[in-house]
């Protein structure tokens, strides 16, 4: 039997719906309402001030879309000079793939701090730097971000195998696909870890039977650099660096480490 709506005996009308309230407020940049609505602020965070450098005299950069379906972008950084000196003369440059941090719910390759870091990395490492975006929680819950990391490596693989006329000109000109390194900080380090698991050394050793599910040849990933990687406990566990709230959340097996403060379920898989 269908359930009838509750009617107020005093007025003869249905009671008003409960007020829509903010259940998560993450530094003012992300708010989750009680009805599931997600609000993101268009403002850049205070830790990304305009004082960060936006250019470098020896590096040029541009932006491309690597995943049209999800409108995911990659910022590409290339040293102006790729000639090299001595034994390096005429050689192409190593490729550094970078995934930004942000707890899986904040961040972008367009943020000033990420942009400035990649400019400096390209200049001082003498490498082509590819700073890739990925989908964020809670709109796109994990493992969406890891899947986007896999998708980016597949995009890079496609660039390495397509005709020069169809491939990106910068990569054709300067990228050494045999010297690729994957790096990320915080949540980006977590993504780099998962990519290492899925595209490990067996990808370049056909004699091994235990092959990974992500074969990138002729792209060769020489190493993975995890900068302050963001990992969280599924059951219990404490880190001395955590505050009481985070330690208590981890002890209860909640998903605080997936991106949301406190014990909210907004970032959990469901």
Backbone as a ProteinNet text record, in pm:
[ID]
protein_1_A
[PRIMARY]
XXXXXXXXXXXXXXXXXXXXXXXXXXXXXXXXXXXXXXXXXXXXXXXXXXXXXXXXXXXXXXXXXXXXXXXXXXXXXXXXXXXXXXXXXXXXXXXXXXXXXXXXXXXXXXXXXXXXXXXXXXXXXXXXXXXXXXXXXXXXXXXXXXXXXXXXXXXXXXXXXXXXXXXXXXXXXXXXXXXXXXXXXXXXXXXXXXXXXXXXXXXXXXXXXXXXXXXXXXXXXXXXXXXXXXXXXXXXXXXXXXXXXXXXXXXXXXXXXXXXXXXXXXXXXX
[TERTIARY]
85.3	0	89.1	62	146.3	132.2	240.5	240.8	185.1	92.4	33	123.6	124.3	205.9	151.9	242.9	203.1	133.3	15.6	-61.2	-81.2	-61.3	-80.8	-229.1	-269.8	-411	-456.8	-364	-401.8	-429.2	-352	-364	-418.7	-411.4	-458.7	-363.1	-237.6	-138	-16.9	63	185.5	284.3	360.5	458.9	569.8	633.9	741	859.9	929.7	1048.8	1156.2	1239.4	1348.2	1439.8	1490.5	1577.3	1703	1746.1	1867.8	1986.5	2072.6	2182.9	2316.1	2421.4	2556.8	2603.3	2638.7	2687	2838.8	2899.2	3045.2	3087.2	3184.9	3239.7	3390.9	3453.1	3596.7	3668.4	3713.6	3790.2	3716.4	3585.9	3509.2	3513	3594.7	3606.5	3507.9	3464.9	3373.6	3271.6	3143.9	3035.8	2941.8	2904.5	2808.7	2683.9	2567.7	2441.8	2373	2278.4	2210.6	2131.2	2093.6	2021.3	2115.2	2247.2	2344.8	2402.9	2351.4	2404.4	2549	2632.1	2773.9	2803.2	2858.1	2889.6	3040.2	3096.8	3240.7	3260	3351.1	3380.9	3469.4	3439.4	3524.9	3655.1	3664.9	3783.6	3901.6	4020.3	4141.3	4175.2	4233.5	4263.2	4369.6	4369	4462.9	4606.2	4625.5	4762.2	4811.1	4734.3	4777.3	4772.7	4846.8	4840	4899.6	4864.9	4914.3	5064	5124.9	5269	5350.5	5287.3	5357.8	5393	5512.3	5553.3	5465.5	5432	5345.8	5420.6	5550.5	5630.4	5774.8	5850.8	5993.3	6066	6178.1	6246.6	6295.6	6312.3	6365.9	6265	6137	6035.4	5911.8	5858.4	5730.2	5626.6	5500.8	5396.8	5269.8	5188	5058.5	4964.6	4839.5	4738	4666.1	4642.3	4570	4464.3	4367.3	4267.8	4309.2	4327.7	4367.5	4250.5	4143	4022.9	3902.8	3856.6	3746.4	3616	3594.2	3468.8	3450	3558.3	3551	3612.5	3652	3712.7	3830.8	3919	4037.4	4155.8	4225.6	4335.3	4472.2	4570.2	4708.5	4785.1	4862	4952	5087.7	5140.5	5265.8	5373.3	5488.4	5599.9	5722.5	5783.1	5899.1	6008.7	6130.8	6241.9	6258.8	6292.1	6307.8	6419.2	6525.8	6636.7	6633.5	6628.5	6628.7	6752.2	6850.1	6968.1	7059.6	7077.7	7167.8	7313.4	7398.4	7541.2	7619.2	7735.4	7823.3	7755.7	7757.9	7698.5	7547.2	7486.1	7341.2	7297.5	7393.2	7360.1	7276.8	7167.8	7082.4	6985.2	6996	6905.9	6774.6	6669.8	6541.7	6539.8	6439.4	6434.3	6349.8	6385.4	6299.4	6163.4	6065.7	5928.4	5890.6	5843.7	5797.1	5646.3	5572.9	5427.1	5396.6	5320	5292.3	5142.7	5104.9	4967.1	4965.3	4885.1	4879.3	4812.4	4831.9	4766.9	4637.6	4579.7	4455.3	4353.4	4399.3	4308.3	4202.5	4221.7	4127.4	4003.9	3990.8	3871.6	3903.3	4030.1	4071.6	4192.4	4219.8	4340.7	4314.2	4412.4	4403.6	4542.5	4565.1	4692.6	4702.1	4590.5	4590.1	4618.7	4618.8	4645.2	4786.8	4803.5	4930.9	5046.4	5021.8	5131.6	5177	5082.2	5116.1	5187.6	5136.3	5195.7	5339.7	5362.5	5497.5	5593.3	5545.2	5628.6	5669.9	5576	5606.3	5698.3	5684.7	5778.3	5920.8	5936.5	6069.4	6121.6	6033.1	6073.7	6125.6	6054.5	6097.6	6232	6249.5	6373	6492.4	6476.9	6590.6	6619.1	6516.6	6538.7	6570.5	6545.6	6568.6	6481.1	6352	6259.7	6129.3	6058.8	5922.1	5833.1	5758	5671	5525.9	5452.7	5311.3	5231.4	5159.2	5081.4	4935.2	4888	4756.8	4649	4532.1	4415.8	4351.7	4270.1	4188.9	4058.7	3957.2	3827.7	3835.3	3759.1	3765	3639.9	3659.9	3548.9	3494.4	3370	3276.9	3193.2	3206.4	3129.9	3167.5	3295.6	3346.5	3425.2	3364.2	3424	3534.7	3624.5	3729.8	3667.5	3726.7	3861.2	3865.9	3775.9	3774.9	3909.5	3971	4098.6	4207.6	4210.6	4309.7	4282.4	4155.2	4120.2	4164.5	4156.3	4202.3	4354	4425	4569.7	4605.4	4532.5	4551.8	4520.9	4411.5	4373.9	4479.7	4546	4649.9	4769.3	4810	4921.5	4885.8	4761.5	4719.3	4721.4	4686.1	4696.5	4842	4932.6	5074.9	5123.2	5076.8	5112.6	5064.5	4942.2	4889	4973.1	5019.1	5104.2	5234.9	5284.5	5413	5403.1	5283.2	5267.7	5203.2	5141	5072.5	5169.1	5124.9	5206.7	5241.6	5357.8	5403.7	5305.1	5238.5	5143.8	5023.1	4988	4870.6	4905.5	5028.9	5069.8	5095.9	5105.1	5138.1	5279.1	5294.7	5422.9	5533.9	5502	5604.8	5657.3	5567.2	5610.4	5691.5	5648.3	5722.8	5863	5872.9	6000.9	6095.1	6042.3	6131.6	6122.7	6015.9	5994.8	6065.9	6140.7	6201.6	6108.3	6028.8	5930.8	5995.5	6124.1	6195.9	6245.7	6224	6266.8	6152.2	6052.1	5934.6	5937.1	5904.1	5894.7	5757.8	5696.5	5564.5	5579.9	5530.2	5542.6	5410.6	5395.5	5275.9	5295.4	5227.1	5234.9	5100.2	5105.1	4985	4892	4769.8	4678.7	4739.8	4816.7	4884	4987	5051.5	5143.9	5072.8	4951.5	4869.6	4837.1	4802.6	4774.6	4899	5015.3	5140	5166.5	5136.6	5152.9	5067.9	4942	4853.5	4896.9	4951.3	5001.4	5124.7	5207	5323.6	5280.9	5172.2	5121.8	5070.3	5003.1	4938.5	5029.6	5135.7	5226.4	5369.5	5392.7	5523.7	5625.4	5740.6	5851	5817.8	5716.5	5682.4	5633.8	5593.3	5544.1	5652	5779	5888.5	5961.9	5907.9	5972.8	5875	5868.1	5769.7	5789.1	5906.9	5930.5	5859.7	5811.8	5742.2	5596.4	5545.9	5407.1	5311.5	5353.7	5266.8	5272.2	5197.2	5198.1	5100.5	5132.5	5037.1	4925.6	4819	4707	4722	4837.9	4860.3	4994.8	4993.3	5114.8	5133.8	5239.8	5261.5	5365.5	5424.9	5532	5488.1	5573.9	5716.2	5746.8	5645	5671.4	5732	5841.2	5906.5	5910.2	5840.1	5842.1	5962.5	6058.4	6183	6171.9	6075.1	6063.3	5939.4	5904.8	5790	5838.5	5799.7	5842.2	5717.7	5704.9	5589.2	5628.1	5573	5604.4	5494.5	5527	5429.1	5300.6	5307.8	5188.6	5079.3	4957.6	4840.2	4779.4	4800.2	4740.6	4661.7	4556.5	4475.9	4443.5	4418.9	4387.1	4241.6	4217.7	4080.9	4027.1	4112.9	4074.3	4176.3	4130.9	4216.4	4341.7	4443.8	4570.1	4571.9	4686.3	4701.3	4836.3	4839.5	4964.6	4986.4	5107	5133.7	5111.9	5119	5102.2	4957.3	4864.4	4723	4670.2	4569.1	4498.4	4402	4337.8	4246.4	4132	4078.3	3964	3999.9	4114.5	4153.8	4189.6	4256.5	4292.3	4167.4	4068.3	3943.7	3869.1	3870.7	3802.6	3868.4	4002.4	4073.2	4046.7	4040.8	4017.9	3881.5	3786	3651.6	3637.9	3746	3740.9	3663.7	3657.6	3583.7	3670.2	3613.1	3681.1	3737.5	3783.5	3840.6	3957.6	4033.8	4152	4118.2	3990.8	3953	3930.2	3916.4	3904.9	3820.2	3723.3	3632.3	3671.9	3643	3672.5	3575.2	3617.9	3530.6	3493.2	3366.6	3322.6	3214	3215.4	3112.7	3125	3011	3010	3013.5	3035.8	3020.4	3125	3239	3343.1	3352	3265.9	3275.4	3218.5	3265.5	3208.5	3072	2976.8	2844	2771.1
-118.5	0	123.7	220.7	340.4	421.4	483.4	565.2	703	749.1	880.7	986.4	1107	1212.9	1255.1	1299.1	1348.1	1482.6	1497.2	1621	1679.7	1809	1875.8	1886.7	1837.6	1843.6	1986.3	2073.7	2211.5	2292.5	2269.3	2352.4	2278.7	2145.2	2069.3	2070.1	2107.7	2110.1	2030.8	1986.6	1913.6	2005.5	1953.7	2037.5	2078.5	2191.5	2237	2142.3	2135.4	2051	2104.9	2015.1	2056.3	2154.1	2250.7	2351.3	2286.2	2335.2	2284.8	2351.3	2273.4	2329.6	2277.7	2349.1	2309.2	2198.9	2084	1972.8	1958.3	2014.5	2016.1	2151.4	2212.8	2339.7	2328.6	2310.9	2286.4	2414.1	2488	2610.3	2713.1	2702.4	2797	2771.8	2677.2	2649.9	2543.9	2459.8	2351.6	2336	2345.9	2327.2	2219.2	2129.7	2024.1	2049.9	2059.3	2085.4	1954.8	1964.9	1845.2	1772.6	1842.1	1774	1715.3	1722	1666.3	1766	1888.6	1991.4	2023.2	2040.1	2070.3	2208.4	2295.2	2431.7	2452.1	2497.5	2527.3	2676.4	2735.1	2876.6	2897.6	2999.9	3028.7	3098.6	3141.6	3213.9	3119.4	3170.2	3093	3096.8	2991.8	2987.2	3088	3123.4	3223.3	3174.7	3042.4	2991.8	2985.8	3042.8	3054.7	3201.4	3289.1	3432.4	3464.4	3582.3	3625.9	3651	3650.2	3673.9	3556.4	3439.8	3328.4	3367.5	3329	3361.8	3290.9	3362.1	3305	3276	3305.6	3280.3	3255.7	3202	3177.3	3210	3280.4	3322.7	3209.3	3089.3	2979.5	2868	2893.2	2788.5	2845.3	2770.1	2805.5	2701.5	2742	2648.8	2670.6	2568.1	2575.2	2475.1	2478.9	2392.2	2314.7	2186.7	2101.2	2022.1	1968.6	1878.8	1736.5	1653.8	1515.4	1418.5	1461.4	1378.3	1465.8	1457.9	1543.4	1508.4	1381.7	1339.4	1405.7	1422.4	1481.6	1620.8	1673.4	1806.4	1821.9	1724	1726.7	1782.6	1874.8	1944.5	1901.4	1930.6	1911.2	2037.9	2088.8	2199.8	2141.3	2186.4	2133.3	2241.5	2203.8	2297	2242.9	2329.7	2286.6	2392.2	2351.6	2446.5	2503.8	2631	2695.2	2631.2	2590.6	2524.7	2375.9	2295.5	2149.9	2086.5	2170.3	2118.6	2039.3	2086.5	2017.8	2051.7	2011.2	2036.8	1906.5	1901.8	1786.3	1659	1557.2	1428.6	1436.8	1540.3	1555.3	1627.9	1675.4	1750.8	1666.4	1722.7	1654.6	1556.1	1529.8	1434	1500.5	1421.8	1472.9	1474.6	1540.7	1563.4	1458.5	1428.7	1339	1403.7	1321.3	1368.3	1345.6	1450.5	1440.7	1462.4	1359.3	1368.5	1402.7	1508.9	1553.5	1558.1	1507.7	1516.1	1600.3	1706	1797.9	1734.1	1796.5	1751.4	1826.8	1801.6	1869.3	1779.1	1667.4	1580.3	1514.3	1511.7	1454.8	1541.7	1654.7	1737.3	1881.2	1920.5	2054.5	2046.8	2158.8	2167.7	2167.8	2217	2223.2	2250.1	2205.2	2236.1	2384.8	2458	2601.4	2686.3	2627.5	2705.5	2760.4	2880.4	2951.6	2875.5	2808.9	2736.9	2617.5	2546.8	2432.1	2479.8	2586.7	2641.3	2686.1	2759.2	2807.4	2691.4	2589.6	2471.4	2403.9	2388.5	2319.1	2401	2533.1	2617.8	2594.8	2597.9	2579.2	2438.6	2339.2	2200.8	2182.4	2238.3	2226.3	2294.6	2411.4	2487.2	2419.4	2376.1	2323.5	2176.6	2101.2	1960	1941.9	2044.9	2031.6	1923.7	1931.7	1826	1884.7	1804.6	1837.9	1797.6	1891	1864.5	1866.1	1762.7	1750.6	1747.3	1854.8	1867.4	1838.5	1722.7	1673.3	1695.1	1736.7	1745.5	1608.9	1597.1	1476.2	1518.4	1435	1467.8	1463.9	1553	1571.1	1518.2	1472.6	1436.1	1565.2	1566	1452.8	1435.1	1527.7	1510.2	1380.1	1347.5	1225.3	1148.5	1050.7	979.3	885.2	856.6	759.7	626.3	556.1	575.7	657	754	832.2	899	955.5	1024.7	930.3	810.2	711.1	670.7	654.6	621.6	728.5	855.1	963.5	960.9	921.2	905.3	799	687.6	581.7	635.6	711.1	767.8	860.5	936.5	1026.3	949.1	843.3	763.4	699.3	660.5	605	712.2	835.5	946.8	967.5	962.3	978.3	865.5	744.5	630.7	653.1	702.7	729.3	834.1	935.8	1038.2	978.8	878.4	818.4	729.9	687.4	592.2	651.8	768.4	824.7	897.8	922.2	993.7	1132.6	1181.1	1311.8	1422.2	1408.3	1511.1	1519.1	1407.2	1403.2	1424.2	1395.5	1406.2	1551.2	1576.3	1710.1	1746.4	1864.8	1906.3	1914.6	1961.7	1971.4	1834.4	1738.6	1604.7	1539.3	1558.2	1502.4	1560.7	1689.4	1759.5	1730.2	1728.6	1732.7	1615.1	1535.8	1434.7	1303.9	1255.8	1123.2	1027.1	952	862.6	743.3	728.3	622.8	666.1	793.3	846.1	925.2	853.1	914.8	889.6	991.3	980.9	1033.5	966.6	1006.5	1056.2	1175.6	1234.8	1296.5	1313.9	1377.9	1409.5	1513.1	1547.4	1524	1478.4	1452.7	1356.8	1399.9	1311.9	1270.4	1360.5	1326.1	1216.7	1213.8	1105.8	973.4	977	856.5	804.3	895.2	854.8	793.4	856.5	802.8	662.3	638.6	505.1	402.6	434.7	340	316.2	418.8	400.3	310.8	322.2	234.2	88.9	64.9	-71.6	-124.6	-38.9	-84.1	-80.4	-2.5	7	-11.9	-115.9	-141.6	-192.1	-239.4	-279.8	-395.3	-475.7	-588	-541	-413.7	-361.6	-360.4	-359.8	-357.1	-490.1	-594	-725	-831.8	-853.4	-946.7	-1090.7	-1123.4	-1260.5	-1292.6	-1188.4	-1210.7	-1245.2	-1344.4	-1384.4	-1292.3	-1242	-1154.5	-1013.1	-990.9	-860.8	-765.2	-637.2	-540.3	-516.9	-451.4	-428	-298.8	-233.2	-108.3	-114.9	-161.7	-175.9	-48	26.1	156.9	157.1	45.1	45.1	112.1	198.4	221.3	321.1	375.4	462.8	379.9	428.3	359.4	451.6	411.7	489	443.6	532.9	499.8	509	583.9	596.7	672.6	658.8	726.6	803.2	928.3	1013.3	1056	1007.6	1037.2	1142.3	1262.1	1372.8	1386	1357.4	1361.3	1289.8	1165.2	1096.8	1085	1100.7	1102.2	962.9	893.8	762.7	767.2	686.9	683.4	541.4	520.3	387.8	353.4	229.6	181.4	133.7	69.3	22	70.3	155.6	201	270.4	270.6	332.6	479.5	526.4	666.6	717.9	843.9	910.7	1017.3	1026.4	1122.9	1266.4	1287.8	1422.7	1465.1	1373.3	1406.6	1470.5	1554.2	1609.5	1506	1541	1446	1406.6	1505.5	1476.4	1375.7	1394.5	1302.9	1165.8	1163.6	1035.1	957.5	1027.8	961.8	910.5	989.9	947.3	823	820.3	703.7	580.9	601.3	489.1	426.1	504.9	453.7	397.4	401.7	346.9	433.2	563.6	651.9	692	772.9	809.8	950.7	993.8	1127.5	1142.6	1034.3	1041.6	1045.8	1029.1	1033.8	1176.1	1268.4	1406.3	1494.4	1441.7	1526.4	1536.1	1650.5	1670.5	1590.5	1563.8	1495.9	1357.4	1321.6	1186.7	1187	1285.1	1292.6	1178.3	1139.9	1033.3	1089.7	1221.1	1282	1234.9	1185.7	1139.5	988.7	920.8	776.3	717.2	601	529.5	477.7	488.5	443.2	392.7
0	0	0	-88.4	-91.6	35.6	74.6	195.9	166.1	247.1	228.9	290.1	232.5	291	426.3	512.6	644.3	628.2	689.4	678.7	816.7	828.9	956.9	987.9	1105.1	1143.1	1163.8	1200.3	1230.7	1104.9	1001.7	882.5	763	764.6	650.6	533.4	555.8	449.2	493.5	397.1	427.6	497.2	593	662.8	567	591.3	501.5	504.6	392.7	384.6	478.3	525.7	614.4	542.4	614.9	555.6	499.6	384	321.6	388.8	450.3	527.3	474.3	509.8	472	566.7	510.9	593.5	585.2	482.1	470	415.8	477.6	430.5	436.8	322.4	316.2	274.2	373.8	353	268	256.1	176.7	27.7	-17.2	-160.1	-207.4	-115	-149.7	-38.3	-74.9	21.6	-28.8	62	31.1	114.2	46.9	115.5	151.8	242.6	292.9	185.5	77.3	-30.5	-135.3	-109.5	-201.8	-299.4	-300.7	-390	-353.8	-455.5	-435.3	-492	-411.5	-452.3	-447.1	-558.5	-563.9	-586.9	-512.6	-528.5	-650.9	-732.6	-848.6	-810.5	-685.3	-640.5	-623.5	-655.3	-632.9	-483.3	-428.5	-285	-245	-116.6	-67	-75.1	-79.3	-88.4	-232.9	-325.8	-465.6	-507.2	-440	-471.2	-607.5	-656.3	-786.8	-785.9	-667.8	-659.4	-712	-729.4	-792.5	-935.7	-979.1	-1114.6	-1216.6	-1323.5	-1427.1	-1556.3	-1558.3	-1678.5	-1638.3	-1732.3	-1709.9	-1839.8	-1832.8	-1955.3	-2043.8	-1987.8	-2068.6	-2093.9	-2060	-2076.1	-2145	-2238.8	-2299.4	-2258.5	-2257	-2214.8	-2295.8	-2295.8	-2363.5	-2297.4	-2336.4	-2276.9	-2385.9	-2360.6	-2453.8	-2376.9	-2449.8	-2391.6	-2426	-2323.4	-2350.5	-2339.3	-2275.1	-2261.1	-2294.3	-2418.4	-2462.1	-2391.8	-2363.1	-2299.8	-2163.7	-2089.6	-1955.6	-1948.9	-2065.2	-2074.8	-1978.9	-1981	-1895.2	-1972.4	-1909.4	-1975.8	-1923.5	-2004.4	-1963	-1999.3	-1905.9	-1936.2	-1970.2	-2081.8	-2134	-2124.3	-2072.4	-2052.5	-2125.5	-2206.4	-2285.2	-2278.3	-2241	-2244.9	-2385	-2393.3	-2524	-2604.1	-2536.7	-2604.1	-2574	-2678.3	-2660.6	-2722.4	-2758.5	-2828.7	-2736.6	-2612.3	-2520.3	-2548.4	-2457.3	-2470.7	-2460.2	-2520.7	-2510.7	-2557	-2470	-2505.2	-2522	-2464.3	-2472.7	-2599.2	-2677.4	-2798.2	-2894.1	-2939.8	-3036.7	-2976.2	-2847.4	-2783.8	-2744.3	-2745.6	-2699	-2546.4	-2492.4	-2348.3	-2276.8	-2151.9	-2073.4	-2050.2	-2018	-1996.2	-1850.4	-1784.3	-1646.3	-1644.2	-1608.9	-1595.2	-1450.2	-1429.3	-1291.9	-1264	-1144.5	-1096.8	-969.3	-969.4	-855.5	-734.3	-618.8	-496.7	-471.5	-353.6	-317.8	-251.9	-194.9	-122.3	-207.7	-339.2	-435.8	-456.7	-385.2	-402.8	-440.6	-438	-475.7	-568.1	-635.3	-715.9	-864.5	-938	-1083.8	-1138.8	-1260.2	-1325.4	-1357.5	-1346.6	-1375.7	-1252.7	-1134	-1013.5	-1016.9	-962	-972.9	-910.2	-797.4	-732.4	-815.1	-876.3	-961	-1087.1	-1146	-1268.4	-1244.4	-1134.7	-1104.7	-1080.8	-1012.3	-986	-1116.2	-1208.6	-1334.1	-1423.5	-1420.5	-1494.2	-1444.5	-1313.8	-1255.7	-1281.3	-1272.5	-1295.2	-1437.1	-1534.7	-1674.1	-1696.5	-1634.1	-1653.1	-1587.6	-1463.3	-1389.1	-1418.8	-1455.6	-1489	-1636.6	-1716.6	-1860.2	-1919.9	-1890.3	-1931.2	-1982.3	-2060.4	-2098.7	-1981.6	-1927.9	-1813.3	-1859.3	-1821.9	-1856.8	-1727.4	-1699.3	-1576	-1607.4	-1562.7	-1604.9	-1499.6	-1544.9	-1457.1	-1441.5	-1338.8	-1319.7	-1251.2	-1260.8	-1201.7	-1049.2	-988.4	-843.9	-774.2	-650.3	-562.1	-497.9	-451.4	-448.4	-574	-671.3	-794.7	-865.2	-858.5	-922.3	-816.3	-758.6	-646.6	-692.9	-601.9	-632.4	-671.3	-767.4	-824.5	-953.8	-972.6	-1096.3	-1122.1	-1017.2	-1035.3	-1084	-1028.7	-1072.4	-1216.7	-1250.1	-1388.2	-1485.6	-1443.9	-1530.4	-1545.8	-1439.3	-1450.6	-1552.6	-1549	-1648.6	-1787.5	-1797.2	-1926.4	-1981.7	-1893	-1941.8	-1995.8	-1926.4	-1977.4	-2110.9	-2127.7	-2256.4	-2365	-2328	-2422.7	-2463	-2365.5	-2395.1	-2485.2	-2458.3	-2543.2	-2686.1	-2701.1	-2835	-2906.7	-2833.1	-2893.4	-2944.1	-2875.2	-2912.9	-3036.1	-3071.3	-3181.3	-3305.6	-3295.1	-3411.7	-3503.4	-3625.2	-3722.6	-3671.1	-3711.5	-3665.3	-3700.3	-3813.8	-3856.6	-3764.2	-3701.4	-3614.3	-3467.8	-3430.3	-3289.9	-3251.4	-3122.9	-3075.9	-3119.1	-3174.4	-3229.2	-3126.3	-3007.4	-2903.5	-2864.4	-2850.8	-2811.9	-2923	-3046.2	-3159.3	-3166.5	-3141.3	-3152.1	-3036.3	-2913.9	-2798.2	-2702.6	-2705.9	-2602	-2631.6	-2533.4	-2540	-2465.9	-2541	-2480.1	-2410	-2427	-2356.4	-2219.9	-2186.2	-2055.5	-1992.9	-1948.1	-1886.5	-1735.9	-1660.3	-1514.8	-1472.4	-1377.9	-1328.1	-1185.2	-1159	-1026.7	-983.6	-854.1	-801.3	-655	-607.3	-465.9	-399.5	-275.4	-195.9	-270.4	-303.6	-377.4	-510.6	-572.4	-697.4	-678.2	-560.4	-529.6	-515.7	-463.3	-454	-593.5	-684.3	-822.3	-885.1	-863.3	-917.7	-865.1	-738.2	-680	-754.7	-777.3	-844.9	-989.5	-1053	-1189.3	-1189.2	-1085.6	-1075.8	-1064.2	-991.6	-976.6	-1109.7	-1185.2	-1308.6	-1430.2	-1423.8	-1538.7	-1492.1	-1415.1	-1357.3	-1456.7	-1409.3	-1497	-1589.1	-1556.8	-1644.5	-1780.5	-1788.6	-1916.3	-2023.2	-1983.2	-2080	-2087.8	-2023.2	-2022.5	-2070.6	-2201.4	-2256	-2211.8	-2153.4	-2109.9	-1978.4	-1910.3	-1784.3	-1810.6	-1740.8	-1759.3	-1684.4	-1570.4	-1491.6	-1548.3	-1654.5	-1720.5	-1652.9	-1646.7	-1593.5	-1694.4	-1651.4	-1741.9	-1819.8	-1808.7	-1879.5	-1950.8	-2073.8	-2153.9	-2234.2	-2205.2	-2265.9	-2376.2	-2407.8	-2507.3	-2636.9	-2696.1	-2668.2	-2556.9	-2491.2	-2376.7	-2263.3	-2207.7	-2096.5	-1976	-1870.7	-1746.4	-1664.5	-1649.8	-1580.7	-1428.6	-1380.9	-1236.4	-1195.3	-1068.6	-1009.2	-886.9	-876.4	-765.6	-688.7	-565.5	-481.8	-378.5	-392	-302.5	-197.2	-74	35.9	-4	-48.2	-99.8	5.1	-39.8	47.8	54.2	166.5	188.8	318.6	326.7	447.7	486.5	615	664.7	638.5	597	580.7	714.6	791.9	924.6	1027.1	1113.1	1221.7	1172	1255.3	1220.1	1257.1	1302.1	1337.3	1289.4	1259	1227.7	1333.5	1384.9	1491.2	1444.4	1314.8	1263.2	1250.5	1267.7	1252.9	1380.7	1364.2	1478.3	1534.3	1644.5	1707.4	1614.6	1541.9	1455.9	1348.8	1284.6	1178	1233.5	1347.1	1406.6	1445.3	1501.9	1540.9	1418.6	1311	1188.9	1131.7	1131.9	1079.3	1165.1	1296.7	1387.2	1365.5	1317.3	1292.1	1150.8	1073.7	938.8	842.8	867.4	778.7	661.1	573	449.3	452.9	569.2	577.6	482.6	462.3	376.9	229.3	194.3	53.1	8.3	101.8	59.6	146.5	219.5	294.4	440.3	498.7	640.3	725.6	848.1	942	895.1	910.8	881.4	775	686.3	583	484.6	428.3	328.4	187.6	173.3	40.9	-58.1	-9.5	-100.6	-107.2	-36.5	-35.8	-162.8	-195.2	-307.9	-267.7	-359.3	-325.1	-446.4
[MASK]
++++++++++++++++++++++++++++++++++++++++++++++++++++++++++++++++++++++++++++++++++++++++++++++++++++++++++++++++++++++++++++++++++++++++++++++++++++++++++++++++++++++++++++++++++++++++++++++++++++++++++++++++++++++++++++++++++++++++++++++++++++++++++++++++++++++++++++++

